[in-house]
XYZ file of C-alpha atoms in Angstrom:
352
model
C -11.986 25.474 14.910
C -12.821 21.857 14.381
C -12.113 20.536 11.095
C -14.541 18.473 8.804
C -11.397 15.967 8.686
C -11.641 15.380 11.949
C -15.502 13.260 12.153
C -15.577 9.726 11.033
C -18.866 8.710 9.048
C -21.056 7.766 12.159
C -19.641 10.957 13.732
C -21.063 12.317 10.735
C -23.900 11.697 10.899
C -24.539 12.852 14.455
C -23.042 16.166 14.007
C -25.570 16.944 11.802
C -28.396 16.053 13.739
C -26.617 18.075 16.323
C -27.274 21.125 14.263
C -31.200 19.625 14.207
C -30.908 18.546 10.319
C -31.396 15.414 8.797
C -28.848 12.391 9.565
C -28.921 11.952 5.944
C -27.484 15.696 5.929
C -24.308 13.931 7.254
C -23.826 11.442 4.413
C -23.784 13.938 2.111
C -21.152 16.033 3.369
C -18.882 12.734 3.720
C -19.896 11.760 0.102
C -18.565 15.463 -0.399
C -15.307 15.375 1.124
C -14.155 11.807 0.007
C -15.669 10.814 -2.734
C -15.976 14.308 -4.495
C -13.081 15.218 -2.850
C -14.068 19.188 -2.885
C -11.180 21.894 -0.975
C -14.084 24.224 0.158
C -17.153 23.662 1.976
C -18.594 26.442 -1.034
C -19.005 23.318 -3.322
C -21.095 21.147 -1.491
C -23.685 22.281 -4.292
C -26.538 20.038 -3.240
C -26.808 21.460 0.657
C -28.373 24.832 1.199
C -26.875 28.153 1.642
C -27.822 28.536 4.954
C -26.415 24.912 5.773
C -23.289 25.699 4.117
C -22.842 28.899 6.255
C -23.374 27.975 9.125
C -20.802 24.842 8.221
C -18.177 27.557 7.234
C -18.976 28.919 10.885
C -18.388 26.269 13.270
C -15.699 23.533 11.061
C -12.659 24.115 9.046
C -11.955 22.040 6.028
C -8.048 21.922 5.748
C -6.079 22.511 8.752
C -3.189 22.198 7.048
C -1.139 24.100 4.284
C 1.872 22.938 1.943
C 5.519 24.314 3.199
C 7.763 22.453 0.898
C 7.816 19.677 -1.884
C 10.344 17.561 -2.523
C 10.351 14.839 -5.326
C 12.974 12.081 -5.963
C 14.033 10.627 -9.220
C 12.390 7.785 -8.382
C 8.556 8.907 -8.172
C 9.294 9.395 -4.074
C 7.390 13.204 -3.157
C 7.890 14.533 0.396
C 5.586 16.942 1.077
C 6.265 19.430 4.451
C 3.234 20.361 6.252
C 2.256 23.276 8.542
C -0.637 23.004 10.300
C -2.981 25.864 12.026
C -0.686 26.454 14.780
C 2.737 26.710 12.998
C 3.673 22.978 13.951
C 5.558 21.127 10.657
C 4.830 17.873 9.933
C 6.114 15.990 7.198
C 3.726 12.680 4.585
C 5.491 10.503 2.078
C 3.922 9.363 -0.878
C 6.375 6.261 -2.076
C 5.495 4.093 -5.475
C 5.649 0.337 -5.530
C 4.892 -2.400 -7.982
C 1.496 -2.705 -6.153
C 0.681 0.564 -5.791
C 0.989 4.157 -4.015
C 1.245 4.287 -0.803
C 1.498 6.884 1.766
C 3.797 7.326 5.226
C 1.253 9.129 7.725
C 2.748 11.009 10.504
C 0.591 10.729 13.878
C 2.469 13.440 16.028
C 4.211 16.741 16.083
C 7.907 15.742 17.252
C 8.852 11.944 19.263
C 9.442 11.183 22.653
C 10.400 7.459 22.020
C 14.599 9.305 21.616
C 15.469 5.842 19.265
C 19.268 6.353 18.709
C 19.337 6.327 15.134
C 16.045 8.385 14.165
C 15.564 11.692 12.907
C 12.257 11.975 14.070
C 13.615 12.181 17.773
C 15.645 15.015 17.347
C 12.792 17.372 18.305
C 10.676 16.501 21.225
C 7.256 15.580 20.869
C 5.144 18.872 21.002
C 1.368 17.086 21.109
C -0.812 14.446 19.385
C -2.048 15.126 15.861
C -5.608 15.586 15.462
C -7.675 12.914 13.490
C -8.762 15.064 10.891
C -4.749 16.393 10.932
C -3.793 12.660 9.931
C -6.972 12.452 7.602
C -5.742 15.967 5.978
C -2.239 14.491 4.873
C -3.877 11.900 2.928
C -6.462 13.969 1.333
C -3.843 16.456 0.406
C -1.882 13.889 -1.280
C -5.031 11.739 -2.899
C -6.155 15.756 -4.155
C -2.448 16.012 -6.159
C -2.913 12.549 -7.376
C -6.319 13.351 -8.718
C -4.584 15.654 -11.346
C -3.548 12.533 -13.047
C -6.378 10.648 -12.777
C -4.386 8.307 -10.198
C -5.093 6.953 -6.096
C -3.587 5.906 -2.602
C -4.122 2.216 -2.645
C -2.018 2.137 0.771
C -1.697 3.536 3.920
C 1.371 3.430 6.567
C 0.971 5.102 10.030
C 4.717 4.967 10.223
C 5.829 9.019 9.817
C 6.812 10.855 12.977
C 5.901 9.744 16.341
C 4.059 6.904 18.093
C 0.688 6.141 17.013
C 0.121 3.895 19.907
C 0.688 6.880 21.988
C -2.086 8.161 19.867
C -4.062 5.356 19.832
C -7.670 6.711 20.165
C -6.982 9.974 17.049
C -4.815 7.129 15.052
C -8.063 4.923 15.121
C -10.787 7.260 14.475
C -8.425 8.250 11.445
C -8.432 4.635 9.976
C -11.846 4.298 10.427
C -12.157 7.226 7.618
C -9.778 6.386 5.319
C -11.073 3.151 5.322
C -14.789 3.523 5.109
C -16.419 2.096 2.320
C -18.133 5.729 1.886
C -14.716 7.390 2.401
C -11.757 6.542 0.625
C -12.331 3.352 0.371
C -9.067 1.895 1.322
C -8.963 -1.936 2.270
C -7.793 -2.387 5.944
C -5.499 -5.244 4.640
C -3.606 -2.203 2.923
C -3.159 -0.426 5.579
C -0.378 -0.682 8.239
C 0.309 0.772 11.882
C 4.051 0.575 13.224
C 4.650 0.664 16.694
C 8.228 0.775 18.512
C 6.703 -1.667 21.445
C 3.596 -0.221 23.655
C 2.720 -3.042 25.062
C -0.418 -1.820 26.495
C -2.019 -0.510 23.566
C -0.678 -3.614 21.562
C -3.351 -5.474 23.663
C -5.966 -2.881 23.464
C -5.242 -3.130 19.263
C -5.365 -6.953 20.038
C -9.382 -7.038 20.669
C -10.068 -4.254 18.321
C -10.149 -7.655 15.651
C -9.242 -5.394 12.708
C -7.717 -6.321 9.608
C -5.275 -3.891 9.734
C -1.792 -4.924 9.524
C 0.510 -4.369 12.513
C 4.650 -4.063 12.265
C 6.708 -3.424 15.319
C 9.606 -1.651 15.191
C 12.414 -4.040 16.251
C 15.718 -3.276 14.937
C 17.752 -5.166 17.854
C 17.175 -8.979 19.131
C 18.345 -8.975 22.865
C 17.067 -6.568 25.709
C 21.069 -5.098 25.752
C 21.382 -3.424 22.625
C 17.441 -2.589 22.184
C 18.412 -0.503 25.211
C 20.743 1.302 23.748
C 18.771 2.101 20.243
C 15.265 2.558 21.556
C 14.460 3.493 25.277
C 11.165 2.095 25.028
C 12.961 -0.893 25.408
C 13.582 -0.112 29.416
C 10.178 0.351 29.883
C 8.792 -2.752 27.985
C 11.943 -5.518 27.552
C 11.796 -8.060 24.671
C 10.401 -10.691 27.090
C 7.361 -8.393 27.678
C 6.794 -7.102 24.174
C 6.839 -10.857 22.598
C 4.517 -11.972 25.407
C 1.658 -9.147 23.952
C 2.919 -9.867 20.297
C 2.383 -13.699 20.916
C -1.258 -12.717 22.541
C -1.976 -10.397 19.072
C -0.978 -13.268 17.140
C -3.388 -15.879 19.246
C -6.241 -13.425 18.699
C -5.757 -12.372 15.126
C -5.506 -14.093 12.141
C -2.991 -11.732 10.904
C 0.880 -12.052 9.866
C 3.180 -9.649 11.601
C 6.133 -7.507 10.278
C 9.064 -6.639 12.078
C 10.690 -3.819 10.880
C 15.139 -4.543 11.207
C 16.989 -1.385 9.957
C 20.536 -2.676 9.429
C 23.036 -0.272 10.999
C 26.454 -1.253 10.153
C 28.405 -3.001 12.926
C 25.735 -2.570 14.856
C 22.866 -4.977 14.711
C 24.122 -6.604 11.406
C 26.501 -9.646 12.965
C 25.967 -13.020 12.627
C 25.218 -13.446 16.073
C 22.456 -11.187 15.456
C 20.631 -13.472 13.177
C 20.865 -16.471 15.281
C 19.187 -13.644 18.228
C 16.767 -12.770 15.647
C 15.861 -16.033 14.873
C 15.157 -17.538 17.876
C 13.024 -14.667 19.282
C 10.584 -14.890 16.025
C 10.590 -18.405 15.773
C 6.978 -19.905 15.155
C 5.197 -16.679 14.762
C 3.339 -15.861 11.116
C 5.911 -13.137 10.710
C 8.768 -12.054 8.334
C 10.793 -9.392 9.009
C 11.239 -6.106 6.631
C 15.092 -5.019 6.227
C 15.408 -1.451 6.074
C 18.493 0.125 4.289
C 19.300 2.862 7.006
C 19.141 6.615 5.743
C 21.791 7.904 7.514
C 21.264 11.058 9.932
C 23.764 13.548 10.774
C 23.564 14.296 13.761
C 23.384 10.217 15.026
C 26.649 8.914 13.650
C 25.276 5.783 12.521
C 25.764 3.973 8.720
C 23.959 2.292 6.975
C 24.914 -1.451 5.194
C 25.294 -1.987 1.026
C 23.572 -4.284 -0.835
C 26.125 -6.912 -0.495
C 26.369 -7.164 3.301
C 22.445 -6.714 3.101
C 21.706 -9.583 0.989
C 24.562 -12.015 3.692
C 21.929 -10.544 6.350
C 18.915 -11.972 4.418
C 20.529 -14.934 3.419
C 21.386 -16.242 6.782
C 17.532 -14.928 8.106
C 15.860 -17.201 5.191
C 18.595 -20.541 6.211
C 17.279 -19.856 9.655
C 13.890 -20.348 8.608
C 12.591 -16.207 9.188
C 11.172 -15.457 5.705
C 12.434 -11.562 4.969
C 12.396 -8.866 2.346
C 15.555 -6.158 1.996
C 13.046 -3.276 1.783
C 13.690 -1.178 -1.806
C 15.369 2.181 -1.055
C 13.340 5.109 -1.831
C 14.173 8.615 -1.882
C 17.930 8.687 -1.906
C 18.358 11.849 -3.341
C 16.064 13.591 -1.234
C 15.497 14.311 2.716
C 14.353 10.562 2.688
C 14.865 9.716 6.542
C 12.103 10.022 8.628
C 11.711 14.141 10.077
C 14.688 15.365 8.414
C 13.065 17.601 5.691
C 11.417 18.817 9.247
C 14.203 19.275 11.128
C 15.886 21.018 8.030
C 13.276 23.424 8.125
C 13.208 23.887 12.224
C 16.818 24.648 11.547
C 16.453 27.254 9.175
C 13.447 29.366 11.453
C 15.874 28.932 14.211
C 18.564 30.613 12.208
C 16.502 33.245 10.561
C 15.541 34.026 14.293
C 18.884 34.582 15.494
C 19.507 36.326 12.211
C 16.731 39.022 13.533
């Protein structure tokens, strides 16, 4: 069944005069969901009792269900989703200065296999859903309601691509960031890609002000190889070309997201690689304290080697951030509170 999640407000709109009511008909139930912010269709008080039944008939309202909570010292809460068909998918809700922001996921399981990434440990299994996507948030906006609090930000950074996604990931956005919807400023809101350089043009004359930030973490073709296979299908040379073309068409500064893996990606000659292949864009580039995985073998850098990292970027001209740790005494790395759980259904399986 279709959830209510899943139409944007001009959608809206015409799925109510699909049902032969009034277009108005479809503002209200919007005004319902995001601005009232009700959990059943029951409270839409103002529509009629036939309306409302035969809304409970043909649309769900939350195709999603809380597995498991986790909450860090530091205000971090990772919340473990499982959606109508058993899938798990994991939202982080992380507090800044500025703000609360949340980590969207935009697929069940990754196919882009980057080296040093939970996520990838389970294969993709399909796209999410706009209304899926739309759910997370409104799950998490719903618990923050309890103290009188809201999402001022929104990352589409969780598990998976959302340029392999592109048209769900969109018609998401386009909700959260309705003025009748949640309300959330596209300049708050950011969409990560690990380099799909056909969709980065497509997002190119979209003219949003979204934010963009790829997902570098390597600055020559070699070792991009070996962290993130998307790098054999679309080299460095190809991915700057369409970054360069963003750039030309949009008025908007870029972030390039550099997790520092120790002895990895983290040597000098790195930051003279680094340098030169940003050089001249309106960019800076966010340094990500790695949260080490298992299963990939990697570590992560401390503070110290961090800040020799940032200080060399900054002499070379690349303005940078070290990106604040959050979660540390949690699951904190992207798909592991997943993967966790994966683990232990797999067990209690065998077990049977």
């Amino acid at each position: 069944m279709k959830s209510l999640y899943d139409f944007n407000y001009e959608q809206m709109a015409e799925l109510a005069l699909s049902h032969e009511w009034k277009k108005f008909r479809g503002h209200q139930i919007f005004q319902w969901l995001y601005r009232k912010r009700v959990t059943s269709i029951d409270e839409m008080s103002d529509l009629s009792k036939e309306t409302r039944e035969i809304l409970k008939a043909n649309y769900a309202l939350k195709p999603l269900t809380l597995k498991d909570k986790q909450v860090s010292s530091d205000g971090t809460t990772k919340y473990l989703f499982a959606l109508e068909d058993g899938s798990l998918i994991e939202s982080v809700l992380m507090q800044f200065d500025y703000g609360k922001s949340i980590c969207v996921t935009s697929q069940v399981g990754c196919n882009m296999s980057c080296a040093f990434c939970a996520s990838g440990l389970t294969k993709k299994k399909r796209n999410l859903t706009s209304g899926e996507m739309v759910a997370q948030v409104m799950y998490v906006q719903q618990d923050l309601d309890k103290q009188e609090e809201r999402l001022s930000h929104i990352v589409v950074m969780g598990t998976g691509e959302p340029f392999d996604n592109y048209e769900n990931v969109m018609n998401f956005l386009s909700t959260v960031n309705h003025d009748r919807g949640l309300g959330i400023g596209a300049r708050h809101i950011t969409i990560s890609t690990c380099g799909v350089v056909p969709k980065i043009y497509e997002f190119s004359k979209e003219h949003t002000q979204y934010n963009l930030a790829i997902s570098l973490h390597a600055p020559n073709n070699t070792l991009r190889d070996e962290l993130m296979p998307i790098n054999h299908a679309y080299p460095l040379e190809e991915l700057m070309k369409a970054i360069r073309q963003y750039a030309a068409e949009n008025n908007r500064r870029l972030t390039f997201e550099y997790i520092l893996l120790r002895g990895v990606n983290d040597q000098k000659e790195h930051v003279k690689q680094l340098a030169k292949l940003l050089r001249g864009l309106n960019a800076y580039v966010n340094l990500i304290p790695y949260n080490a995985v298992d299963e990939k073998g990697f570590q992560g850098v401390d503070h110290a080697h961090a800040m020799v990292f940032y200080d060399a970027l900054m002499k070379e001209g690349i303005r940078c951030t070290i990106r604040k740790e959050h979660g540390a005494d949690i699951d904190a790395a992207c798909g592991q509170l997943r993967v966790k759980h994966l683990r232990k259904e797999a067990k209690e399986r065998q077990g049977n």
